[in-house]
């Protein structure tokens, strides 16, 4: 007789396998709601557009620290890291499944320029961030407290991609003995959390400063005629509730994309040590590519009339990605361990300040050069996205363009592929850079070269004036209603 089968029940005797996951998920959702209440009731938080998820995460982190003082650990750090890791991929899968339909006319050149701007910002953050920690390593290598040379490479991951990727590569760097790095996930999560604050505070300051100068005006909201049923925009969607709920179908597509990406990661992991090293750190990338493949199959099925209805709904996919990213932020902040970062306070401060300044200046210059007619909207979207997340960027941009009158959001959607191509070198060099100090220096040089290449493309008209003489640059102008 199998005694193990008889002992299985749903009581506290089996808390780990039965209740641990649900209690940790419940904590994340509960503190997300408390964060939203704080944001709504305390005007300061609402005014500076701090995300509710960040407030919830900080609150949960504080409560857990108080509990530790009494010998009780409320938060399961490892499970919070698992939430952060998976929610990143699920959010990217949902975003990639969205159909790229836009009613706003966009300039194809600006789509590529938006991709180049994202690539250039990542390379700038990587080059400067890695340069800072290489410098700190050289200054401290003969002392008792040697600073790791690799920590600065987490800056573009924390600012550009948020807690999920910052956590993943922080742990990967920690597990590489040659790096002499002990962030244990908390270093990257701390930088990402600071990035959310930077996006919100600097974004709001930008809006207020330029409003006072008179150069920034809030555009009109949508009229009633412009609103459509977002759950059935073209009238050919599946019903909200049939034999299976419409939202369940969306979750099924996301799960299918992540399932395919998991199989691909298993395959990469089995091929060689090198492919295994790059397989698991890019779960969000494989999930995005799998989602694009599914979207292509769905498009083909519709073209051949084998599928007659639209099963993927952009509005609900936004809800899925929003939910995943909210969970990721709360869990990511709650997973920070203060003891793990006490030796890294100086590099975190330097990276945060310098990273903020260079990102601000670079995006503002590029916006003025390439996106005339909607410079402010484009800057807020880009700055919010490249220091926080796409949600931060969208919130900031909608503060001055609530009706989405400018092509900013459309350019962001359409620039996804060129941006992924231009960011790819950074992702591919992460494992190389961590192998040794010399590898980090070589990678730093490559990031600088790529930054120069992308920047030359963005500022080509100004640099090569003779070649572009007499060629008017496209300037977007709002159509009169």
Short mmCIF file of C-alpha atoms in Angstrom, two decimals:
data_model
loop_
_atom_site.label_atom_id
_atom_site.label_comp_id
_atom_site.label_asym_id
_atom_site.label_seq_id
_atom_site.Cartn_x
_atom_site.Cartn_y
_atom_site.Cartn_z
CA UNK A 1 0.00 0.00 0.00
CA UNK A 2 1.27 3.45 -0.88
CA UNK A 3 1.38 5.36 2.44
CA UNK A 4 2.41 8.60 0.67
CA UNK A 5 -0.90 8.68 -1.21
CA UNK A 6 -2.84 8.25 2.06
CA UNK A 7 -0.94 11.09 3.76
CA UNK A 8 -1.76 13.65 1.07
CA UNK A 9 -4.29 16.29 2.13
CA UNK A 10 -4.83 20.05 1.91
CA UNK A 11 -4.12 20.93 5.55
CA UNK A 12 -1.24 22.97 6.96
CA UNK A 13 0.72 19.74 7.21
CA UNK A 14 1.28 20.18 3.47
CA UNK A 15 1.63 23.97 3.52
CA UNK A 16 4.60 24.02 1.09
CA UNK A 17 3.06 22.20 -1.89
CA UNK A 18 -0.56 23.29 -1.24
CA UNK A 19 -0.62 26.78 0.24
CA UNK A 20 2.78 28.41 -0.29
CA UNK A 21 2.16 29.47 -3.90
CA UNK A 22 -1.32 30.82 -3.16
CA UNK A 23 -0.26 32.77 -0.07
CA UNK A 24 2.63 34.43 -1.92
CA UNK A 25 0.44 35.24 -4.94
CA UNK A 26 -2.22 36.55 -2.55
CA UNK A 27 0.36 38.80 -0.88
CA UNK A 28 1.43 40.24 -4.22
CA UNK A 29 -2.17 40.97 -5.25
CA UNK A 30 -3.14 42.32 -1.82
CA UNK A 31 -0.22 44.74 -1.69
CA UNK A 32 -0.83 45.74 -5.32
CA UNK A 33 -4.31 46.84 -4.21
CA UNK A 34 -2.89 48.62 -1.16
CA UNK A 35 -0.40 50.40 -3.42
CA UNK A 36 -3.29 51.56 -5.60
CA UNK A 37 -5.13 52.86 -2.53
CA UNK A 38 -2.01 54.78 -1.46
CA UNK A 39 -1.69 56.29 -4.91
CA UNK A 40 -5.32 57.34 -4.98
CA UNK A 41 -5.48 58.74 -1.45
CA UNK A 42 -2.09 60.45 -1.22
CA UNK A 43 -2.12 63.21 -3.80
CA UNK A 44 1.68 63.45 -3.98
CA UNK A 45 2.00 59.90 -5.32
CA UNK A 46 -0.78 60.46 -7.84
CA UNK A 47 0.70 63.77 -8.94
CA UNK A 48 4.15 62.32 -9.73
CA UNK A 49 2.57 59.30 -11.50
CA UNK A 50 4.34 56.66 -9.39
CA UNK A 51 3.02 53.22 -10.46
CA UNK A 52 0.71 51.55 -7.94
CA UNK A 53 2.69 48.33 -8.41
CA UNK A 54 5.91 50.06 -7.27
CA UNK A 55 4.20 51.46 -4.17
CA UNK A 56 2.74 48.02 -3.42
CA UNK A 57 6.13 46.37 -3.80
CA UNK A 58 7.86 48.90 -1.55
CA UNK A 59 5.12 48.50 1.05
CA UNK A 60 5.45 44.70 0.98
CA UNK A 61 9.25 45.05 1.23
CA UNK A 62 8.88 47.30 4.29
CA UNK A 63 6.36 45.00 5.99
CA UNK A 64 8.60 42.00 5.37
CA UNK A 65 11.59 43.82 6.87
CA UNK A 66 9.50 44.62 9.95
CA UNK A 67 8.45 40.97 10.21
CA UNK A 68 12.10 39.86 10.01
CA UNK A 69 12.87 42.03 13.02
CA UNK A 70 10.48 39.79 14.98
CA UNK A 71 11.97 36.59 13.55
CA UNK A 72 9.22 35.92 11.00
CA UNK A 73 9.73 35.99 7.22
CA UNK A 74 6.54 36.95 5.42
CA UNK A 75 7.92 36.91 1.86
CA UNK A 76 9.38 33.86 0.14
CA UNK A 77 12.22 35.59 -1.75
CA UNK A 78 12.80 32.67 -4.12
CA UNK A 79 9.13 32.47 -5.10
CA UNK A 80 9.01 36.23 -5.67
CA UNK A 81 11.97 35.86 -8.01
CA UNK A 82 10.13 33.06 -9.84
CA UNK A 83 7.08 35.31 -10.26
CA UNK A 84 9.31 38.08 -11.64
CA UNK A 85 11.09 35.74 -14.06
CA UNK A 86 7.94 34.19 -15.55
CA UNK A 87 5.79 37.35 -15.59
CA UNK A 88 8.39 39.08 -17.78
CA UNK A 89 8.05 36.39 -20.45
CA UNK A 90 4.25 36.19 -20.19
CA UNK A 91 3.97 39.98 -20.56
CA UNK A 92 6.23 40.02 -23.63
CA UNK A 93 4.31 37.10 -25.18
CA UNK A 94 1.01 38.95 -24.76
CA UNK A 95 2.46 42.15 -26.24
CA UNK A 96 3.89 40.26 -29.22
CA UNK A 97 0.58 38.53 -29.94
CA UNK A 98 -1.15 41.84 -30.55
CA UNK A 99 -1.92 42.62 -34.17
CA UNK A 100 -0.07 45.68 -35.42
CA UNK A 101 -3.06 47.62 -36.65
CA UNK A 102 -3.03 51.36 -36.36
CA UNK A 103 -5.30 54.08 -37.66
CA UNK A 104 -2.49 56.63 -37.42
CA UNK A 105 -0.44 57.17 -40.56
CA UNK A 106 3.22 56.61 -39.74
CA UNK A 107 6.46 57.38 -41.54
CA UNK A 108 8.42 54.13 -42.22
CA UNK A 109 11.71 55.99 -41.74
CA UNK A 110 10.62 57.10 -38.28
CA UNK A 111 9.73 53.51 -37.39
CA UNK A 112 13.36 52.50 -38.04
CA UNK A 113 14.61 55.64 -36.28
CA UNK A 114 12.57 54.73 -33.19
CA UNK A 115 14.19 51.29 -33.26
CA UNK A 116 17.63 52.90 -33.65
CA UNK A 117 16.92 55.26 -30.75
CA UNK A 118 16.07 52.31 -28.48
CA UNK A 119 19.16 50.45 -29.67
CA UNK A 120 21.35 53.53 -29.21
CA UNK A 121 20.03 54.15 -25.69
CA UNK A 122 20.67 50.54 -24.67
CA UNK A 123 24.22 50.67 -26.04
CA UNK A 124 24.88 54.02 -24.33
CA UNK A 125 23.62 52.68 -21.00
CA UNK A 126 25.67 49.48 -21.45
CA UNK A 127 28.85 51.33 -22.45
CA UNK A 128 28.65 53.94 -19.67
CA UNK A 129 27.41 51.50 -17.03
CA UNK A 130 30.09 48.93 -17.76
CA UNK A 131 32.70 51.69 -17.98
CA UNK A 132 31.76 52.91 -14.49
CA UNK A 133 32.12 49.50 -12.82
CA UNK A 134 35.30 48.71 -14.77
CA UNK A 135 36.71 51.96 -13.40
CA UNK A 136 35.60 51.08 -9.85
CA UNK A 137 37.18 47.64 -10.23
CA UNK A 138 40.51 49.15 -11.26
CA UNK A 139 40.41 51.57 -8.31
CA UNK A 140 39.63 48.85 -5.74
CA UNK A 141 41.32 45.71 -7.10
CA UNK A 142 44.22 46.02 -4.64
CA UNK A 143 42.00 46.77 -1.65
CA UNK A 144 40.09 44.53 0.75
CA UNK A 145 36.74 45.39 -0.88
CA UNK A 146 37.10 44.73 -4.60
CA UNK A 147 34.20 46.03 -6.71
CA UNK A 148 33.02 43.71 -9.46
CA UNK A 149 33.63 44.91 -13.01
CA UNK A 150 30.36 43.51 -14.40
CA UNK A 151 27.64 45.21 -12.30
CA UNK A 152 27.27 48.19 -14.65
CA UNK A 153 26.07 45.94 -17.46
CA UNK A 154 22.83 45.46 -15.53
CA UNK A 155 21.98 49.17 -16.01
CA UNK A 156 20.43 48.81 -19.53
CA UNK A 157 18.59 45.67 -18.40
CA UNK A 158 17.18 47.34 -15.28
CA UNK A 159 16.33 50.67 -16.91
CA UNK A 160 15.46 49.37 -20.37
CA UNK A 161 13.69 46.09 -19.58
CA UNK A 162 12.63 46.25 -15.95
CA UNK A 163 12.89 43.91 -12.96
CA UNK A 164 12.53 40.59 -14.82
CA UNK A 165 15.64 40.75 -16.98
CA UNK A 166 17.64 42.66 -14.37
CA UNK A 167 16.94 39.86 -11.88
CA UNK A 168 17.76 37.07 -14.34
CA UNK A 169 21.14 38.42 -15.36
CA UNK A 170 22.03 39.57 -11.85
CA UNK A 171 21.66 35.94 -10.74
CA UNK A 172 23.57 34.69 -13.81
CA UNK A 173 26.44 37.09 -13.03
CA UNK A 174 26.35 36.05 -9.35
CA UNK A 175 26.71 32.40 -10.41
CA UNK A 176 29.82 33.18 -12.51
CA UNK A 177 32.87 32.91 -10.19
CA UNK A 178 35.14 34.97 -12.47
CA UNK A 179 32.88 38.02 -12.07
CA UNK A 180 33.35 38.23 -8.27
CA UNK A 181 29.80 39.59 -8.17
CA UNK A 182 27.32 38.94 -5.35
CA UNK A 183 24.22 40.88 -6.29
CA UNK A 184 22.03 37.77 -5.76
CA UNK A 185 19.23 39.43 -7.69
CA UNK A 186 18.86 42.38 -5.33
CA UNK A 187 21.36 44.61 -7.19
CA UNK A 188 19.38 44.42 -10.44
CA UNK A 189 16.01 44.70 -8.71
CA UNK A 190 17.19 47.82 -6.83
CA UNK A 191 18.33 49.50 -10.08
CA UNK A 192 15.04 48.60 -11.77
CA UNK A 193 13.03 50.03 -8.86
CA UNK A 194 15.01 53.26 -9.04
CA UNK A 195 14.28 53.30 -12.78
CA UNK A 196 10.52 53.39 -12.10
CA UNK A 197 10.97 56.37 -9.77
CA UNK A 198 13.19 58.11 -12.34
CA UNK A 199 10.62 57.58 -15.09
CA UNK A 200 7.80 59.00 -12.99
CA UNK A 201 9.55 61.89 -11.21
CA UNK A 202 11.62 63.17 -14.15
CA UNK A 203 8.69 62.66 -16.54
CA UNK A 204 6.39 64.81 -14.39
CA UNK A 205 9.12 67.43 -13.91
CA UNK A 206 9.58 67.58 -17.69
CA UNK A 207 5.84 68.12 -18.24
CA UNK A 208 5.60 70.87 -15.61
CA UNK A 209 8.77 72.69 -16.75
CA UNK A 210 7.81 72.81 -20.42
CA UNK A 211 4.19 73.70 -19.59
CA UNK A 212 5.43 76.75 -17.69
CA UNK A 213 7.67 77.69 -20.61
CA UNK A 214 4.63 77.56 -22.89
CA UNK A 215 6.17 75.13 -25.38
CA UNK A 216 4.08 72.14 -24.26
CA UNK A 217 0.33 72.02 -24.70
CA UNK A 218 -2.05 69.21 -23.84
CA UNK A 219 -3.73 67.91 -26.98
CA UNK A 220 -7.45 67.24 -27.28
CA UNK A 221 -9.03 64.06 -25.96
CA UNK A 222 -10.95 61.70 -28.19
CA UNK A 223 -14.44 62.65 -29.24
CA UNK A 224 -17.34 60.23 -28.73
CA UNK A 225 -17.25 59.35 -32.43
CA UNK A 226 -13.67 58.15 -32.11
CA UNK A 227 -14.40 55.57 -29.42
CA UNK A 228 -14.83 51.97 -30.53
CA UNK A 229 -15.72 48.76 -28.77
CA UNK A 230 -12.20 47.65 -27.83
CA UNK A 231 -13.39 44.12 -27.06
CA UNK A 232 -14.80 43.83 -30.59
CA UNK A 233 -13.29 46.66 -32.67
CA UNK A 234 -14.02 45.26 -36.14
CA UNK A 235 -17.24 43.37 -35.37
CA UNK A 236 -15.68 40.02 -36.23
CA UNK A 237 -14.41 38.96 -32.80
CA UNK A 238 -15.48 35.82 -30.97
CA UNK A 239 -18.21 36.47 -28.32
CA UNK A 240 -17.12 37.50 -24.84
CA UNK A 241 -18.64 34.35 -23.39
CA UNK A 242 -19.45 31.30 -25.51
CA UNK A 243 -18.56 27.70 -24.64
CA UNK A 244 -15.30 29.20 -23.40
CA UNK A 245 -14.69 32.73 -22.17
CA UNK A 246 -12.96 35.10 -24.59
CA UNK A 247 -10.34 36.02 -22.01
CA UNK A 248 -9.55 32.33 -21.53
CA UNK A 249 -8.77 32.10 -25.26
CA UNK A 250 -6.30 34.97 -24.91
CA UNK A 251 -4.62 33.23 -21.97
CA UNK A 252 -4.49 30.05 -24.04
CA UNK A 253 -2.55 31.82 -26.80
CA UNK A 254 -0.12 33.26 -24.25
CA UNK A 255 0.34 29.85 -22.61
CA UNK A 256 0.92 28.26 -26.03
CA UNK A 257 3.62 30.84 -26.84
CA UNK A 258 5.36 30.28 -23.51
CA UNK A 259 5.03 26.50 -23.89
CA UNK A 260 6.73 26.64 -27.30
CA UNK A 261 9.47 28.87 -25.90
CA UNK A 262 10.01 26.42 -23.00
CA UNK A 263 10.45 23.57 -25.48
CA UNK A 264 12.92 25.67 -27.44
CA UNK A 265 14.86 26.50 -24.25
CA UNK A 266 15.01 22.79 -23.38
CA UNK A 267 16.38 22.08 -26.87
CA UNK A 268 19.02 24.82 -26.57
CA UNK A 269 19.93 23.59 -23.12
CA UNK A 270 20.57 20.06 -24.41
CA UNK A 271 22.74 21.09 -27.40
CA UNK A 272 25.87 22.41 -25.66
CA UNK A 273 27.14 24.30 -22.62
CA UNK A 274 27.20 27.54 -24.63
CA UNK A 275 23.60 27.27 -25.86
CA UNK A 276 22.51 26.22 -22.37
CA UNK A 277 24.09 29.39 -21.01
CA UNK A 278 22.00 31.60 -23.30
CA UNK A 279 18.78 29.55 -23.25
CA UNK A 280 17.25 30.39 -19.89
CA UNK A 281 18.24 34.05 -19.57
CA UNK A 282 16.25 35.03 -22.65
CA UNK A 283 12.87 33.48 -21.81
CA UNK A 284 11.16 36.77 -22.70
CA UNK A 285 12.84 36.84 -26.13
CA UNK A 286 11.93 33.24 -27.01
CA UNK A 287 8.37 33.89 -25.79
CA UNK A 288 8.16 36.96 -28.03
CA UNK A 289 9.45 35.06 -31.07
CA UNK A 290 7.05 32.16 -30.42
CA UNK A 291 4.17 34.65 -30.13
CA UNK A 292 5.16 36.24 -33.46
CA UNK A 293 5.19 32.77 -35.03
CA UNK A 294 1.71 32.03 -33.68
CA UNK A 295 0.49 35.38 -34.99
CA UNK A 296 1.89 34.55 -38.44
CA UNK A 297 0.11 31.17 -38.44
CA UNK A 298 -3.16 32.79 -37.41
CA UNK A 299 -2.77 35.35 -40.21
CA UNK A 300 -2.16 32.57 -42.73
CA UNK A 301 -5.20 30.62 -41.52
CA UNK A 302 -7.37 33.70 -41.92
CA UNK A 303 -5.97 34.35 -45.39
CA UNK A 304 -6.84 30.80 -46.49
CA UNK A 305 -10.32 31.14 -44.92
CA UNK A 306 -9.66 28.23 -42.56
CA UNK A 307 -10.21 30.71 -39.74
CA UNK A 308 -13.06 33.15 -40.18
CA UNK A 309 -13.10 35.04 -36.88
CA UNK A 310 -10.57 37.11 -34.96
CA UNK A 311 -9.49 35.15 -31.91
CA UNK A 312 -6.73 37.47 -30.70
CA UNK A 313 -7.98 40.71 -29.18
CA UNK A 314 -5.52 43.58 -28.69
CA UNK A 315 -7.44 45.13 -25.81
CA UNK A 316 -7.49 41.93 -23.79
CA UNK A 317 -3.85 41.16 -24.62
CA UNK A 318 -3.04 44.58 -23.15
CA UNK A 319 -4.86 43.49 -20.00
CA UNK A 320 -2.88 40.24 -19.85
CA UNK A 321 0.47 42.01 -20.28
CA UNK A 322 -0.56 44.74 -17.83
CA UNK A 323 -1.48 42.14 -15.20
CA UNK A 324 1.79 40.24 -15.75
CA UNK A 325 3.93 43.39 -15.52
CA UNK A 326 2.11 44.62 -12.40
CA UNK A 327 2.78 41.28 -10.70
CA UNK A 328 6.39 41.42 -11.91
CA UNK A 329 6.97 44.85 -10.39
CA UNK A 330 5.44 44.06 -6.99
CA UNK A 331 7.21 40.69 -6.72
CA UNK A 332 10.48 42.12 -8.01
CA UNK A 333 10.61 44.92 -5.45
CA UNK A 334 9.50 42.61 -2.62
CA UNK A 335 12.34 40.21 -3.51
CA UNK A 336 15.05 42.79 -2.76
CA UNK A 337 17.31 41.72 0.10
CA UNK A 338 18.89 44.76 1.77
CA UNK A 339 21.86 42.76 3.08
CA UNK A 340 22.74 41.76 -0.50
CA UNK A 341 23.16 45.36 -1.66
CA UNK A 342 24.82 47.04 1.33
CA UNK A 343 28.23 46.57 -0.31
CA UNK A 344 26.95 47.95 -3.62
CA UNK A 345 25.38 51.22 -2.47
CA UNK A 346 28.05 53.38 -4.15
CA UNK A 347 27.86 51.78 -7.63
CA UNK A 348 24.05 51.74 -7.46
CA UNK A 349 23.97 55.48 -6.71
CA UNK A 350 26.52 56.33 -9.41
CA UNK A 351 24.85 54.12 -12.03
CA UNK A 352 21.40 55.52 -11.22
CA UNK A 353 22.44 59.18 -11.43
CA UNK A 354 24.67 58.89 -14.49
CA UNK A 355 22.24 56.51 -16.22
CA UNK A 356 19.39 58.97 -15.71
CA UNK A 357 21.33 61.95 -17.06
CA UNK A 358 22.69 60.25 -20.19
CA UNK A 359 19.31 58.70 -21.01
CA UNK A 360 17.52 62.02 -20.57
CA UNK A 361 19.97 63.99 -22.73
CA UNK A 362 20.29 61.38 -25.50
CA UNK A 363 16.56 60.83 -25.95
CA UNK A 364 15.79 64.55 -25.88
CA UNK A 365 18.41 65.30 -28.56
CA UNK A 366 17.19 62.43 -30.76
CA UNK A 367 13.55 63.48 -30.32
CA UNK A 368 14.32 67.02 -31.46
CA UNK A 369 16.28 65.72 -34.44
CA UNK A 370 14.01 62.97 -35.78
CA UNK A 371 10.48 63.50 -34.47
CA UNK A 372 9.62 67.08 -35.20
CA UNK A 373 6.01 68.05 -34.53
CA UNK A 374 5.59 65.70 -31.54
CA UNK A 375 8.89 66.03 -29.70
CA UNK A 376 7.38 66.17 -26.20
CA UNK A 377 5.06 63.20 -26.72
CA UNK A 378 7.87 61.13 -28.19
CA UNK A 379 10.32 62.08 -25.45
CA UNK A 380 7.92 61.14 -22.64
CA UNK A 381 7.05 57.81 -24.24
CA UNK A 382 10.70 56.93 -24.88
CA UNK A 383 12.11 58.18 -21.59
CA UNK A 384 9.41 56.43 -19.57
CA UNK A 385 9.97 53.18 -21.47
CA UNK A 386 13.78 53.27 -21.35
CA UNK A 387 13.97 53.95 -17.61
CA UNK A 388 10.83 52.14 -16.46
CA UNK A 389 8.48 50.08 -18.63
CA UNK A 390 6.23 50.68 -21.63
CA UNK A 391 3.40 51.34 -19.14
CA UNK A 392 5.35 54.24 -17.61
CA UNK A 393 6.00 55.64 -21.06
CA UNK A 394 2.37 55.35 -22.12
CA UNK A 395 1.09 56.96 -18.90
CA UNK A 396 3.45 59.93 -19.28
CA UNK A 397 2.67 60.38 -22.97
CA UNK A 398 -1.10 60.26 -22.38
CA UNK A 399 -0.78 63.07 -19.84
CA UNK A 400 -0.26 65.46 -22.76
CA UNK A 401 -1.83 63.41 -25.58
CA UNK A 402 -4.86 61.69 -24.02
CA UNK A 403 -6.54 61.19 -27.38
CA UNK A 404 -3.44 59.63 -28.98
CA UNK A 405 -3.50 62.28 -31.69
CA UNK A 406 0.21 61.94 -32.45
CA UNK A 407 1.75 58.84 -34.08
CA UNK A 408 3.88 58.09 -30.98
CA UNK A 409 2.04 54.96 -29.79
CA UNK A 410 1.77 53.65 -33.37
CA UNK A 411 5.51 54.13 -33.91
CA UNK A 412 6.21 52.25 -30.68
CA UNK A 413 4.14 49.26 -31.81
CA UNK A 414 5.63 49.17 -35.33
CA UNK A 415 9.21 49.67 -34.12
CA UNK A 416 9.21 46.46 -32.04
CA UNK A 417 11.03 44.35 -34.64
CA UNK A 418 13.76 46.87 -35.65
CA UNK A 419 14.33 47.60 -31.95
CA UNK A 420 14.78 43.88 -31.17
CA UNK A 421 17.31 43.58 -34.02
CA UNK A 422 19.33 46.58 -32.80
CA UNK A 423 19.25 45.51 -29.14
CA UNK A 424 20.23 41.90 -29.98
CA UNK A 425 24.04 42.51 -29.84
CA UNK A 426 23.75 43.59 -26.20
CA UNK A 427 21.83 40.45 -25.27
CA UNK A 428 24.24 38.20 -27.17
CA UNK A 429 27.29 39.72 -25.44
CA UNK A 430 26.05 39.36 -21.86
CA UNK A 431 27.51 35.89 -21.36
CA UNK A 432 30.74 36.87 -23.10
CA UNK A 433 31.27 40.01 -21.02
CA UNK A 434 31.00 38.22 -17.68
CA UNK A 435 33.70 35.63 -18.43
CA UNK A 436 36.67 37.85 -17.52
CA UNK A 437 37.79 41.44 -17.03
CA UNK A 438 39.31 41.44 -20.53
CA UNK A 439 36.01 40.19 -22.01
CA UNK A 440 34.15 42.99 -20.24
CA UNK A 441 36.53 45.58 -21.70
CA UNK A 442 36.08 44.16 -25.22
CA UNK A 443 32.29 44.15 -24.81
CA UNK A 444 32.42 47.73 -23.55
CA UNK A 445 34.29 48.74 -26.72
CA UNK A 446 31.75 46.96 -28.93
CA UNK A 447 28.87 48.73 -27.17
CA UNK A 448 30.56 52.07 -27.81
CA UNK A 449 31.03 51.30 -31.53
CA UNK A 450 27.38 50.25 -31.89
CA UNK A 451 26.27 53.37 -30.02
CA UNK A 452 28.23 55.50 -32.50
CA UNK A 453 26.73 53.63 -35.48
CA UNK A 454 23.13 54.04 -34.27
CA UNK A 455 23.75 57.69 -33.36
CA UNK A 456 25.26 58.45 -36.78
CA UNK A 457 22.07 57.06 -38.34
CA UNK A 458 19.79 59.14 -36.11
CA UNK A 459 21.76 62.37 -36.68
CA UNK A 460 22.74 61.66 -40.30
CA UNK A 461 20.94 64.72 -41.67
CA UNK A 462 22.81 67.07 -39.36
CA UNK A 463 26.17 65.31 -39.81
CA UNK A 464 26.00 64.85 -43.58
CA UNK A 465 24.39 68.18 -44.45
CA UNK A 466 25.53 68.27 -48.08
CA UNK A 467 24.02 64.90 -48.90
CA UNK A 468 20.63 65.88 -47.46
CA UNK A 469 20.63 69.47 -48.71
CA UNK A 470 17.31 70.37 -50.27
CA UNK A 471 15.59 67.23 -48.92
CA UNK A 472 12.84 68.39 -46.55
CA UNK A 473 12.48 66.33 -43.39
CA UNK A 474 9.03 64.95 -42.61
CA UNK A 475 7.39 67.07 -39.92
CA UNK A 476 4.22 65.67 -38.40
CA UNK A 477 1.39 68.15 -38.01
CA UNK A 478 -1.92 67.55 -36.26
CA UNK A 479 -4.83 67.52 -38.66
CA UNK A 480 -7.54 70.03 -38.03
CA UNK A 481 -10.83 68.36 -37.13
#
